CSV table of C-alpha atoms in Angstrom, one decimal:
chain,number,residue,atom,x,y,z
A,188,MET,CA,-102.2,-4.6,-28.1
A,189,LEU,CA,-101.5,-4.6,-25.4
A,190,VAL,CA,-98.7,-3.0,-23.5
A,191,ARG,CA,-99.0,-4.6,-19.0
A,192,PRO,CA,-95.9,-5.4,-17.2
A,193,ALA,CA,-93.5,-8.5,-17.7
A,194,ARG,CA,-94.2,-11.4,-15.8
A,195,VAL,CA,-92.0,-14.2,-14.1
A,196,GLU,CA,-94.3,-16.9,-16.6
A,197,ASP,CA,-92.9,-14.2,-20.4
A,198,GLY,CA,-88.8,-16.3,-19.7
A,199,VAL,CA,-89.2,-17.7,-22.7
A,200,GLY,CA,-90.6,-14.7,-25.0
A,201,LEU,CA,-88.0,-12.2,-23.5
A,202,SER,CA,-85.6,-14.8,-24.3
A,203,HIS,CA,-85.9,-14.1,-27.3
A,204,LEU,CA,-86.1,-10.1,-27.3
A,205,LEU,CA,-82.5,-9.7,-25.4
A,206,ASP,CA,-81.6,-12.3,-28.2
A,207,VAL,CA,-83.2,-9.6,-31.1
A,208,LEU,CA,-81.7,-7.3,-28.8
A,209,GLY,CA,-78.0,-8.3,-29.0
A,210,TYR,CA,-78.5,-10.2,-25.2
A,211,PRO,CA,-79.2,-13.6,-25.6
A,212,CYS,CA,-80.1,-15.6,-22.4
A,213,PRO,CA,-81.8,-18.8,-22.1
A,214,ALA,CA,-85.9,-18.5,-21.2
A,215,GLU,CA,-85.3,-19.9,-17.0
A,216,GLU,CA,-82.1,-17.3,-17.2
A,217,ALA,CA,-84.4,-14.3,-18.2
A,218,ALA,CA,-87.4,-14.7,-16.1
A,219,GLN,CA,-84.4,-15.2,-13.6
A,220,ARG,CA,-83.2,-11.3,-14.5
A,221,LEU,CA,-87.0,-10.3,-13.6
A,222,LEU,CA,-87.8,-11.7,-10.8
A,223,ASP,CA,-84.0,-9.7,-9.6
A,224,VAL,CA,-85.2,-6.8,-10.3
A,225,ARG,CA,-89.9,-6.6,-9.9
A,226,ASP,CA,-89.6,-5.7,-6.0
A,227,ASP,CA,-87.5,-2.7,-6.9
A,228,PRO,CA,-89.7,0.4,-7.5
A,229,ASN,CA,-87.3,2.2,-9.7
A,230,GLN,CA,-87.1,-0.7,-11.7
A,231,THR,CA,-90.6,-1.2,-14.7
A,232,VAL,CA,-89.9,-4.0,-17.7
A,233,LEU,CA,-93.5,-3.7,-19.8
A,234,VAL,CA,-94.3,-5.5,-22.8
A,235,ALA,CA,-96.2,-5.3,-25.7
A,236,GLU,CA,-98.5,-9.1,-25.4
A,237,GLN,CA,-99.6,-9.9,-28.9
A,238,GLY,CA,-102.3,-12.4,-30.0
A,239,GLY,CA,-100.7,-14.3,-27.1
A,240,GLN,CA,-96.8,-14.2,-27.7
A,241,LEU,CA,-94.8,-11.0,-27.3
A,242,ALA,CA,-93.4,-8.5,-29.9
A,243,GLY,CA,-92.0,-5.6,-27.4
A,244,LEU,CA,-89.8,-5.4,-24.5
A,245,VAL,CA,-88.9,-2.3,-22.8
A,246,CYS,CA,-87.1,-1.9,-19.9
A,247,CYS,CA,-86.8,1.2,-17.4
A,248,ASP,CA,-84.3,2.7,-14.8
A,249,LEU,CA,-85.3,5.5,-12.9
A,250,SER,CA,-82.1,7.4,-10.4
A,251,TYR,CA,-81.7,10.5,-8.7
A,252,TYR,CA,-78.9,12.7,-11.0
A,253,LEU,CA,-76.8,14.8,-8.7
A,254,PRO,CA,-75.8,16.8,-11.4
A,255,LEU,CA,-78.5,18.0,-12.4
A,256,GLY,CA,-80.5,17.7,-9.9
A,257,ALA,CA,-83.7,15.8,-9.6
A,258,PHE,CA,-84.8,11.5,-11.7
A,259,THR,CA,-84.0,10.8,-14.7
A,260,CYS,CA,-85.3,7.2,-16.8
A,261,ARG,CA,-82.2,5.3,-18.3
A,262,ILE,CA,-84.0,2.6,-21.1
A,263,THR,CA,-82.7,0.1,-20.5
A,264,ALA,CA,-83.6,-2.1,-22.8
A,265,LEU,CA,-86.3,-2.0,-26.5
A,266,SER,CA,-86.3,-4.4,-27.7
A,267,VAL,CA,-88.9,-5.7,-30.9
A,268,ALA,CA,-89.3,-9.6,-32.6
A,269,GLU,CA,-88.2,-9.4,-35.7
A,270,ASN,CA,-92.1,-10.0,-37.3
A,271,ALA,CA,-93.8,-7.4,-35.3
A,272,GLN,CA,-90.9,-4.7,-36.6
A,273,ARG,CA,-92.2,-1.2,-38.0
A,274,ARG,CA,-95.8,-2.2,-36.8
A,275,GLY,CA,-95.8,0.9,-34.3
A,276,ILE,CA,-94.6,-0.9,-31.6
A,277,GLY,CA,-91.4,0.6,-30.9
A,278,ARG,CA,-92.9,3.7,-30.6
A,279,LEU,CA,-95.4,2.7,-28.9
A,280,LEU,CA,-93.2,0.8,-26.1
A,281,LEU,CA,-91.3,4.0,-25.9
A,282,LYS,CA,-94.6,6.5,-25.6
A,283,GLU,CA,-95.4,4.3,-21.9
A,284,ALA,CA,-91.5,4.6,-21.0
A,285,GLU,CA,-92.0,8.4,-20.9
A,286,SER,CA,-95.6,8.6,-20.3
A,287,LEU,CA,-93.6,6.2,-17.0
A,288,ALA,CA,-91.0,8.5,-16.5
A,289,ARG,CA,-93.4,11.7,-16.2
A,290,SER,CA,-95.6,10.1,-13.4
A,291,ALA,CA,-92.2,9.5,-11.5
A,292,GLY,CA,-91.0,12.6,-11.6
A,293,ALA,CA,-88.1,12.5,-14.0
A,294,VAL,CA,-87.0,15.6,-16.0
A,295,ARG,CA,-85.0,13.6,-18.7
A,296,ILE,CA,-85.6,10.4,-20.1
A,297,GLU,CA,-82.0,9.2,-22.5
A,298,LEU,CA,-81.1,5.2,-23.5
A,299,THR,CA,-78.3,4.3,-25.1
A,300,SER,CA,-78.0,2.7,-28.8
A,301,ALA,CA,-74.9,0.6,-30.2
A,302,ALA,CA,-73.4,2.4,-32.6
A,303,HIS,CA,-73.2,-0.3,-35.4
A,304,ARG,CA,-77.4,-0.1,-35.0
A,305,GLU,CA,-78.1,3.0,-37.5
A,306,ASP,CA,-81.7,1.8,-38.5
A,307,ALA,CA,-82.2,2.5,-34.1
A,308,HIS,CA,-80.5,5.3,-34.2
A,309,ALA,CA,-83.1,6.4,-37.2
A,310,PHE,CA,-85.9,5.4,-35.2
A,311,TYR,CA,-84.6,7.5,-32.2
A,312,ARG,CA,-84.6,10.5,-33.6
A,313,ALA,CA,-88.2,10.1,-36.3
A,314,CYS,CA,-89.4,9.5,-31.8
A,315,GLY,CA,-87.8,12.9,-30.7
A,316,TYR,CA,-84.4,12.2,-29.1
A,317,GLY,CA,-81.1,13.9,-29.6
A,318,GLU,CA,-77.9,12.9,-29.6
A,319,GLY,CA,-76.2,13.1,-26.5
A,320,ALA,CA,-72.7,12.3,-24.4
A,321,VAL,CA,-70.3,10.0,-26.0
A,322,ARG,CA,-70.0,6.6,-23.9
A,323,PHE,CA,-67.0,5.0,-22.5
A,324,VAL,CA,-66.9,1.9,-21.2
A,325,LYS,CA,-64.7,-0.7,-19.2
A,326,ARG,CA,-66.3,-4.8,-18.6
A,327,LEU,CA,-65.7,-5.0,-15.0
A,328,GLY,CA,-67.4,-9.1,-15.3
A,329,ASP,CA,-67.7,-11.8,-17.8
A,330,ALA,CA,-72.0,-9.9,-17.9
């Protein structure tokens, strides 16, 4: 299993992994989204590759959090291909994200998960994550 930064050529695999997560988009759009963040030093997109195929993806956003007076890392996406689930890939990607966050000086790492994803919640708890705040969302556009 190879964990590496995502590349624009990964568009098809990224598209599939975003679809698994519930955010379908065409391969060209997935590649463009990667282009949109690749030069931002606070954004990291890592993929797990196995046998030349993308098996997983984790996206991290590092930001300064004024209330804490420190940097935090937010996992904005974690997805594992259906045929690769329950093989340790999600756990591996979380560990990579945590390592990246620590290296960047983040004091906390967080993520959100849709309320209906109970299996994912159990997975995050098993990886040492606890429930935090309640999240409120107001849509401001089409995305």
